[in-house]
Short mmCIF file of C-alpha atoms in Angstrom, two decimals:
data_model
loop_
_atom_site.label_atom_id
_atom_site.label_comp_id
_atom_site.label_asym_id
_atom_site.label_seq_id
_atom_site.Cartn_x
_atom_site.Cartn_y
_atom_site.Cartn_z
CA UNK E 7 114.88 116.32 89.07
CA UNK E 8 116.21 119.65 89.30
CA UNK E 9 113.45 122.25 88.09
CA UNK E 10 113.04 126.23 88.69
CA UNK E 11 110.48 126.98 91.52
CA UNK E 12 109.71 130.66 90.15
CA UNK E 13 106.04 130.58 88.62
CA UNK E 14 103.87 132.72 89.06
CA UNK E 15 100.60 130.89 89.85
CA UNK E 16 97.07 133.16 89.46
CA UNK E 17 93.78 133.12 91.15
CA UNK E 18 93.09 133.47 94.96
CA UNK E 19 94.37 135.64 97.05
CA UNK E 20 97.77 134.65 98.96
CA UNK E 21 99.10 135.28 102.52
CA UNK E 22 102.06 137.70 102.61
CA UNK E 23 105.24 136.48 100.72
CA UNK E 24 107.70 134.23 102.73
CA UNK E 25 111.35 134.40 102.37
CA UNK E 26 112.85 133.12 97.99
CA UNK E 27 112.95 130.10 97.77
CA UNK E 28 115.82 128.29 96.19
CA UNK E 29 115.90 127.51 91.98
CA UNK E 30 116.09 124.02 93.12
CA UNK E 31 113.57 121.28 93.63
CA UNK E 32 115.88 119.09 96.37
CA UNK E 33 115.92 122.51 98.16
CA UNK E 34 112.71 123.88 97.72
CA UNK E 35 112.01 123.25 101.77
CA UNK E 36 114.38 125.98 102.91
CA UNK E 37 112.51 129.44 102.26
CA UNK E 38 108.87 127.15 103.24
CA UNK E 39 110.23 126.96 107.09
CA UNK E 40 113.61 129.46 107.38
CA UNK E 41 112.69 131.38 110.83
CA UNK E 42 108.61 129.21 110.94
CA UNK E 43 107.87 132.97 109.18
CA UNK E 44 105.66 130.73 105.66
CA UNK E 45 103.84 128.61 108.69
CA UNK E 46 102.51 131.54 110.74
CA UNK E 47 101.29 133.61 107.61
CA UNK E 48 99.80 130.46 106.69
CA UNK E 49 97.87 130.17 109.50
CA UNK E 50 96.87 133.73 109.34
CA UNK E 51 95.69 133.12 105.89
CA UNK E 52 91.63 132.94 105.79
CA UNK E 53 91.37 130.69 102.33
CA UNK E 54 94.33 128.79 103.82
CA UNK E 55 92.36 127.77 106.89
CA UNK E 56 89.21 126.78 105.01
CA UNK E 57 91.06 124.60 103.42
CA UNK E 58 92.41 122.72 106.87
CA UNK E 59 89.00 122.77 108.99
CA UNK E 60 88.20 120.93 105.49
CA UNK E 61 90.59 118.00 105.45
CA UNK E 62 89.61 117.81 109.52
CA UNK E 63 85.85 117.17 108.30
CA UNK E 64 85.84 115.06 105.01
CA UNK E 65 88.41 112.48 107.56
CA UNK E 66 86.32 112.48 109.70
CA UNK E 67 83.23 111.99 107.71
CA UNK E 68 85.02 109.59 105.52
CA UNK E 69 86.42 107.30 108.65
CA UNK E 70 82.70 107.38 110.42
CA UNK E 71 81.70 106.28 106.39
CA UNK E 72 84.14 103.31 106.26
CA UNK E 73 83.51 102.03 109.77
CA UNK E 74 79.66 102.05 108.90
CA UNK E 75 79.58 100.95 106.07
CA UNK E 76 81.63 97.43 106.96
CA UNK E 77 80.23 96.54 109.97
CA UNK E 78 76.61 96.95 108.01
CA UNK E 79 77.77 94.83 105.47
CA UNK E 80 79.41 92.22 108.23
CA UNK E 81 77.34 92.18 111.14
CA UNK E 82 73.92 93.27 109.66
CA UNK E 83 74.26 92.06 106.40
CA UNK E 84 75.74 88.52 106.50
CA UNK E 85 79.52 89.41 104.42
CA UNK E 86 81.82 86.98 104.26
CA UNK E 87 85.34 87.43 104.14
CA UNK E 88 85.38 87.95 99.98
CA UNK E 89 82.19 90.92 100.97
CA UNK E 90 83.85 92.69 103.50
CA UNK E 91 87.15 92.65 100.54
CA UNK E 92 84.98 94.04 97.36
CA UNK E 93 83.61 96.12 99.67
CA UNK E 94 87.20 98.05 100.12
CA UNK E 95 87.90 97.45 96.44
CA UNK E 96 84.93 98.85 95.51
CA UNK E 97 85.83 101.87 96.84
CA UNK E 98 89.30 102.50 96.03
CA UNK E 99 88.06 101.05 92.09
CA UNK E 100 86.05 104.22 90.78
CA UNK E 101 88.78 106.46 91.33
CA UNK E 102 91.35 104.87 90.41
CA UNK E 103 89.77 104.58 86.69
CA UNK E 104 88.44 108.42 86.98
CA UNK E 105 90.90 110.32 88.88
CA UNK E 106 92.24 111.09 84.79
CA UNK E 107 89.56 112.25 83.63
CA UNK E 108 88.56 113.74 87.46
CA UNK E 109 91.66 115.90 86.36
CA UNK E 110 90.75 116.84 82.87
CA UNK E 111 87.98 118.14 84.21
CA UNK E 112 88.97 119.91 87.42
CA UNK E 113 91.68 122.42 85.37
CA UNK E 114 88.62 123.52 83.22
CA UNK E 115 86.03 123.47 85.87
CA UNK E 116 85.29 126.85 88.71
CA UNK E 117 86.95 124.40 91.15
CA UNK E 118 85.10 126.05 93.93
CA UNK E 119 81.63 125.69 92.75
CA UNK E 120 83.45 122.14 91.75
CA UNK E 121 84.08 121.10 95.08
CA UNK E 122 81.58 121.92 96.42
CA UNK E 123 79.46 120.28 94.23
CA UNK E 124 81.52 116.74 94.83
CA UNK E 125 80.50 117.33 98.66
CA UNK E 126 76.54 117.86 98.30
CA UNK E 127 77.03 114.67 96.10
CA UNK E 128 78.60 113.08 98.89
CA UNK E 129 76.18 114.00 101.56
CA UNK E 130 72.82 112.84 99.12
CA UNK E 131 75.36 108.65 98.46
CA UNK E 132 76.17 108.38 101.58
CA UNK E 133 72.52 109.61 103.18
CA UNK E 134 70.81 107.39 101.10
CA UNK E 135 72.14 104.08 103.57
CA UNK E 136 69.92 105.21 106.31
CA UNK E 137 67.02 106.35 104.41
CA UNK E 138 66.84 102.63 103.10
CA UNK E 139 67.35 101.03 106.57
CA UNK E 140 64.75 103.09 108.16
CA UNK E 141 62.23 102.05 104.91
CA UNK E 142 63.56 98.98 105.18
CA UNK E 143 65.22 98.41 101.44
CA UNK E 144 68.66 98.34 102.52
CA UNK E 145 69.93 95.36 100.83
CA UNK E 146 74.71 94.22 100.48
CA UNK E 147 73.85 95.57 96.70
CA UNK E 148 73.29 98.97 97.81
CA UNK E 149 76.40 99.12 100.31
CA UNK E 150 78.31 97.84 97.00
CA UNK E 151 77.48 101.11 95.05
CA UNK E 152 77.35 103.13 98.14
CA UNK E 153 80.87 102.30 98.34
CA UNK E 154 81.89 103.25 94.50
CA UNK E 155 80.16 106.13 94.21
CA UNK E 156 81.52 107.26 97.99
CA UNK E 157 85.19 106.28 96.59
CA UNK E 158 84.72 108.11 93.40
CA UNK E 159 83.84 111.54 94.68
CA UNK E 160 86.01 111.08 97.61
CA UNK E 161 88.70 110.67 94.47
CA UNK E 162 87.71 113.33 92.52
CA UNK E 163 87.47 115.51 95.33
CA UNK E 164 91.28 115.16 96.02
CA UNK E 165 92.48 115.79 92.51
CA UNK E 166 90.51 118.84 92.73
CA UNK E 167 91.79 120.44 96.01
CA UNK E 168 95.48 119.57 95.42
CA UNK E 169 94.89 121.88 91.69
CA UNK E 170 93.83 124.42 94.49
CA UNK E 171 96.66 124.38 96.74
CA UNK E 172 98.86 125.75 94.21
CA UNK E 173 96.61 128.53 93.48
CA UNK E 174 95.93 129.37 97.72
CA UNK E 175 99.21 129.57 98.53
CA UNK E 176 102.95 130.55 96.98
CA UNK E 177 104.99 128.05 95.79
CA UNK E 178 108.30 128.36 98.07
CA UNK E 179 105.44 127.41 100.80
CA UNK E 180 103.72 125.06 98.96
CA UNK E 181 105.86 121.91 101.56
CA UNK E 182 104.35 123.84 105.00
CA UNK E 183 100.79 124.18 103.55
CA UNK E 184 101.13 120.07 102.40
CA UNK E 185 102.42 119.68 106.04
CA UNK E 186 99.67 121.46 108.10
CA UNK E 187 96.78 120.00 105.40
CA UNK E 188 98.23 116.49 106.51
CA UNK E 189 97.83 117.40 109.99
CA UNK E 190 94.55 118.62 109.89
CA UNK E 191 93.51 115.33 107.65
CA UNK E 192 95.51 113.44 110.60
CA UNK E 193 93.21 115.21 113.47
CA UNK E 194 90.69 113.20 111.43
CA UNK E 195 91.24 110.29 111.25
CA UNK E 196 92.39 110.02 114.90
CA UNK E 197 89.17 111.66 116.19
CA UNK E 198 87.21 109.81 113.35
CA UNK E 199 86.88 105.95 114.48
CA UNK E 200 86.27 106.74 117.70
CA UNK E 201 83.51 109.00 117.07
CA UNK E 202 82.26 105.88 114.51
CA UNK E 203 82.68 103.91 117.16
CA UNK E 204 80.89 105.58 119.95
CA UNK E 205 78.10 106.57 117.21
CA UNK E 206 77.66 102.61 116.12
CA UNK E 207 77.82 100.96 119.71
CA UNK E 208 74.66 104.08 120.92
CA UNK E 209 72.72 104.44 117.38
CA UNK E 210 73.85 101.55 115.37
CA UNK E 211 75.39 101.60 111.81
CA UNK E 212 73.09 102.96 110.10
CA UNK E 213 72.04 105.94 112.13
CA UNK E 214 75.76 106.78 112.28
CA UNK E 215 76.12 107.89 108.73
CA UNK E 216 73.94 110.60 109.49
CA UNK E 217 76.59 111.65 111.56
CA UNK E 218 79.07 111.01 108.57
CA UNK E 219 76.41 113.58 106.22
CA UNK E 220 76.74 116.28 108.72
CA UNK E 221 80.69 116.13 108.24
CA UNK E 222 80.03 116.23 104.54
CA UNK E 223 78.23 119.36 105.16
CA UNK E 224 80.12 121.33 107.42
CA UNK E 225 82.54 120.17 104.26
CA UNK E 226 80.76 122.03 101.99
CA UNK E 227 79.99 125.09 104.15
CA UNK E 228 83.87 125.11 104.54
CA UNK E 229 84.63 125.03 100.72
CA UNK E 230 81.91 127.41 99.95
CA UNK E 231 83.86 130.60 102.18
CA UNK E 232 86.95 130.28 99.74
CA UNK E 233 87.19 133.39 97.70
CA UNK E 234 85.48 132.95 94.57
CA UNK E 235 88.66 134.07 92.92
CA UNK E 236 89.66 130.93 93.06
CA UNK E 237 88.04 130.37 89.31
CA UNK E 238 89.74 132.89 88.03
CA UNK E 239 92.84 130.77 86.55
CA UNK E 240 91.01 128.15 84.74
CA UNK E 241 89.04 131.02 82.52
CA UNK E 242 91.82 131.18 80.05
CA UNK E 243 92.19 127.54 79.95
CA UNK E 244 88.26 126.66 79.81
CA UNK E 245 87.93 128.87 76.91
CA UNK E 246 90.56 127.26 74.92
CA UNK E 247 89.51 124.40 71.68
CA UNK E 248 91.14 121.25 72.92
CA UNK E 249 89.84 117.75 73.10
CA UNK E 250 89.44 115.94 76.19
CA UNK E 251 91.65 113.50 74.94
CA UNK E 252 94.23 115.91 74.58
CA UNK E 253 93.67 117.69 77.78
CA UNK E 254 94.59 113.72 78.96
CA UNK E 255 97.55 113.01 76.82
CA UNK E 256 98.64 116.84 78.36
CA UNK E 257 98.86 115.60 81.85
CA UNK E 258 100.73 112.19 80.95
CA UNK E 259 103.04 113.74 79.23
CA UNK E 260 103.96 115.59 81.61
CA UNK E 261 104.58 112.74 83.90
CA UNK E 262 105.93 110.82 80.95
CA UNK E 263 108.00 113.87 80.33
CA UNK E 264 109.24 114.46 84.52
CA UNK E 265 111.91 111.45 85.02
CA UNK E 266 111.32 112.08 89.25
CA UNK E 267 107.08 112.00 88.49
CA UNK E 268 107.73 108.39 85.96
CA UNK E 269 109.82 107.25 89.25
CA UNK E 270 107.00 108.16 92.04
CA UNK E 271 103.99 106.66 89.91
CA UNK E 272 106.47 103.19 89.59
CA UNK E 273 107.62 103.20 93.11
CA UNK E 274 104.81 104.13 94.93
CA UNK E 275 102.70 101.92 92.96
CA UNK E 276 104.84 99.38 93.69
CA UNK E 277 104.60 100.22 97.39
CA UNK E 278 101.12 100.40 97.47
CA UNK E 279 100.69 96.86 95.55
CA UNK E 280 102.62 95.46 98.54
CA UNK E 281 101.40 97.35 101.39
CA UNK E 282 98.14 96.19 100.14
CA UNK E 283 98.11 92.49 100.52
CA UNK E 284 99.63 93.32 104.28
CA UNK E 285 97.13 96.37 105.07
CA UNK E 286 95.09 93.44 104.50
CA UNK E 287 95.33 90.90 106.38
CA UNK E 288 97.52 93.30 109.00
CA UNK E 289 93.99 92.83 111.64
CA UNK E 290 93.17 88.58 110.88
CA UNK E 291 97.06 88.08 111.21
CA UNK E 292 97.47 89.89 114.69
CA UNK E 293 94.28 88.70 116.00
CA UNK E 294 94.21 85.10 114.79
CA UNK E 295 98.29 84.44 114.79
CA UNK E 296 99.97 86.59 117.35
CA UNK E 297 96.58 86.54 119.30
CA UNK E 298 97.12 90.08 120.37
CA UNK E 299 94.17 91.75 122.34
CA UNK E 300 91.99 94.16 121.36
CA UNK E 301 94.00 96.40 123.43
CA UNK E 302 96.70 96.15 122.66
CA UNK E 303 95.21 96.60 118.78
CA UNK E 304 93.49 100.08 120.02
CA UNK E 305 97.53 100.51 120.84
CA UNK E 306 99.05 99.93 118.20
CA UNK E 307 96.73 101.64 115.67
CA UNK E 308 97.35 104.43 118.27
CA UNK E 309 101.18 103.91 117.73
CA UNK E 310 101.11 104.81 114.73
CA UNK E 311 98.38 108.15 114.54
CA UNK E 312 101.47 109.36 117.59
CA UNK E 313 103.87 108.98 114.54
CA UNK E 314 101.76 110.90 111.61
CA UNK E 315 102.39 113.50 114.03
CA UNK E 316 105.36 113.57 114.75
CA UNK E 317 105.74 113.14 110.57
CA UNK E 318 104.19 116.01 109.77
CA UNK E 319 106.05 118.00 111.70
CA UNK E 320 108.66 116.93 110.80
CA UNK E 321 108.50 116.90 107.09
CA UNK E 322 109.42 120.54 106.44
CA UNK E 323 112.72 120.97 108.62
CA UNK E 324 113.70 117.15 107.37
CA UNK E 325 112.90 118.04 104.05
CA UNK E 326 114.33 122.06 104.04
CA UNK E 327 117.79 119.63 105.53
CA UNK E 328 118.78 117.20 103.03
CA UNK E 329 116.29 118.50 100.32
CA UNK E 330 112.52 117.07 99.26
CA UNK E 331 114.41 114.40 96.31
CA UNK E 332 116.70 112.92 98.91
CA UNK E 333 113.57 113.04 101.62
CA UNK E 334 111.39 110.96 99.65
CA UNK E 335 114.42 109.31 98.67
CA UNK E 336 115.05 108.19 102.13
CA UNK E 337 111.60 107.42 103.42
CA UNK E 338 109.96 105.35 100.87
CA UNK E 339 113.19 102.89 101.46
CA UNK E 340 112.56 103.13 105.64
CA UNK E 341 109.08 102.56 105.06
CA UNK E 342 109.19 99.30 103.03
CA UNK E 343 111.67 98.25 105.41
CA UNK E 344 109.68 98.61 108.45
CA UNK E 345 107.09 96.53 106.81
CA UNK E 346 109.37 93.65 106.83
CA UNK E 347 108.10 93.71 111.30
CA UNK E 348 104.76 92.29 110.64
CA UNK E 349 105.91 88.70 109.61
CA UNK E 350 109.11 89.21 111.95
CA UNK E 351 106.24 89.07 114.45
CA UNK E 352 105.81 85.61 114.27
CA UNK E 353 109.30 84.87 115.60
CA UNK E 354 109.33 86.67 119.18
CA UNK E 355 106.26 89.08 121.38
CA UNK E 356 104.18 90.84 118.26
CA UNK E 357 103.11 93.72 120.06
CA UNK E 358 106.59 95.31 120.37
CA UNK E 359 107.37 94.28 116.91
CA UNK E 360 103.89 95.54 115.24
CA UNK E 361 104.14 98.82 117.66
CA UNK E 362 107.76 99.69 116.45
CA UNK E 363 105.99 98.99 112.58
CA UNK E 364 103.31 101.17 113.23
CA UNK E 365 105.89 104.01 114.12
CA UNK E 366 108.47 104.11 111.86
CA UNK E 367 106.35 103.50 108.27
CA UNK E 368 103.63 105.63 110.40
CA UNK E 369 106.26 108.47 110.64
CA UNK E 370 108.22 107.73 107.56
CA UNK E 371 105.87 107.43 105.14
CA UNK E 372 103.70 110.69 106.32
CA UNK E 373 107.19 112.46 105.51
CA UNK E 374 107.44 110.89 102.17
CA UNK E 375 103.75 111.25 100.84
CA UNK E 376 104.35 115.24 102.22
CA UNK E 377 107.78 115.42 99.74
CA UNK E 378 106.13 113.77 96.68
CA UNK E 379 102.82 115.66 96.18
CA UNK E 380 104.98 119.04 97.59
CA UNK E 381 107.59 117.91 94.54
CA UNK E 382 104.49 117.00 91.97
CA UNK E 383 103.53 120.58 92.55
CA UNK E 384 106.23 122.16 92.33
CA UNK E 385 106.92 120.30 88.94
CA UNK E 386 103.38 120.79 87.18
CA UNK E 387 102.53 124.04 85.11
CA UNK E 388 99.56 125.74 87.27
CA UNK E 389 97.81 125.46 84.20
CA UNK E 390 97.80 121.04 84.36
CA UNK E 391 97.57 120.48 88.58
CA UNK E 392 94.69 118.72 88.40
CA UNK E 393 95.71 116.32 85.27
CA UNK E 394 98.89 115.63 86.53
CA UNK E 395 97.18 114.72 90.07
CA UNK E 396 94.94 112.51 88.24
CA UNK E 397 96.77 111.05 86.32
CA UNK E 398 99.47 110.43 89.67
CA UNK E 399 96.11 109.34 91.58
CA UNK E 400 95.43 106.63 89.23
CA UNK E 401 98.33 104.90 89.83
CA UNK E 402 98.89 105.03 93.16
CA UNK E 403 95.95 103.72 94.15
CA UNK E 404 94.95 101.41 91.31
CA UNK E 405 97.59 98.80 92.72
CA UNK E 406 95.49 98.52 96.25
CA UNK E 407 92.26 96.62 95.45
CA UNK E 408 94.35 94.24 93.55
CA UNK E 409 97.61 93.67 96.59
CA UNK E 410 94.60 93.60 98.70
CA UNK E 411 92.78 91.02 97.46
CA UNK E 412 95.76 88.95 95.32
CA UNK E 413 97.09 89.18 99.02
CA UNK E 414 93.93 87.57 100.69
CA UNK E 415 93.57 84.39 97.88
CA UNK E 416 97.24 83.95 98.22
CA UNK E 417 97.04 83.72 102.05
CA UNK E 418 94.35 81.55 102.14
CA UNK E 419 96.93 79.08 99.59
CA UNK E 420 100.37 80.49 101.50
CA UNK E 421 99.67 81.22 105.18
CA UNK E 422 99.61 85.11 106.09
CA UNK E 423 103.52 84.91 107.01
CA UNK E 424 104.56 84.06 103.42
CA UNK E 425 102.01 86.21 101.64
CA UNK E 426 103.26 88.95 104.23
CA UNK E 427 106.86 88.73 103.88
CA UNK E 428 106.06 88.80 100.22
CA UNK E 429 104.69 92.11 99.70
CA UNK E 430 107.01 93.47 101.93
CA UNK E 431 109.19 92.50 99.23
CA UNK E 432 107.26 94.07 96.50
CA UNK E 433 107.19 97.69 99.07
CA UNK E 434 111.22 97.51 98.98
CA UNK E 435 111.45 96.84 94.79
CA UNK E 436 109.39 99.61 94.40
CA UNK E 437 110.20 101.83 96.70
CA UNK E 438 114.29 101.46 95.48
CA UNK E 439 113.28 102.59 92.21
CA UNK E 440 113.73 105.97 93.71
CA UNK E 441 117.02 105.18 94.10
CA UNK E 442 118.09 104.46 90.51
CA UNK E 443 120.33 106.44 88.58
#
């Protein structure tokens, strides 16, 4: 979908002007990565540097939280397979339901204050677990409530930060900015599980959550350091006499009216439905069916992290060369095809097949996500960034728990390999929707 990019966004002070952008979305990256000048300008831009630091801190906090809650549920409180699946589902469902309404709030609120508030609430919610454990009152119901509230806060913060980024950088710098933020987030995703594992081993899962609270506290301080001018672009919109229903409808109309956004929603939701079923069975399949020892499973996950870093480094250049739209279509199909390597591992040596899957999937999915997010931000009018991000996030994450729970139930009836193959097929059909004429 071709769309002019010359939008003058209001908001906080921005970095120095990079080269003039192309006028069409498919070639938007060309102005972003030329000579690396835009990337260097971003690194010197204090508000953007704060956002990168926030991504690292929040990613570490979420990784430690996810690991500690799962271990508490399974090892301490005796949750079975369905209980563990329910814990994961609850971390997604509230966010999927609330994201569109969070978008309305984001477009009307003072963004800096809202992001700080959401992060402080995260500290209180997660910190309630070690407090209850100390008092001897910790139970599964509380873990479910904490997982749901923490997931909802995480989703709302993600919508707010997506809306904030176009106020921090120029439109032609969005591709470089999204790549850098993904790289920062990946750093936390690599270090977070390792830190969580060490802390759980040394202090226990409950006490490890205090480290997650500390990470969230650092995140709040970094967000508090953003300039107050981040709020300026929403003050005019906040004075408009518009009902919440009308405000929500405005975001939906943007998605309905833009063919590229409609296809992204359809492809992403279907892809997550299939890959959600696969993810729910991956560890069980790798350890029980394929017999991978712990060191091989750890190496497989490390390959994904390496591929993600490589995807961050290549995303800007790849999209600048062939265009954002084409990069999204190609990488979506490649990521879906890579999933077939998982059931294919049952036909031969499992370790090399899963290693190849994690590397190809991590690389393609990272470039896809960066290109898709950048396209969304370029197409969406400034005053509707939060609402459109909320609608898309609801559609994209809402199918993950459905796929996970459905995949687990079907695997108990049909076996792992048929469900893994079916999940890969669903993901491929969804990704192919981006290629419709």
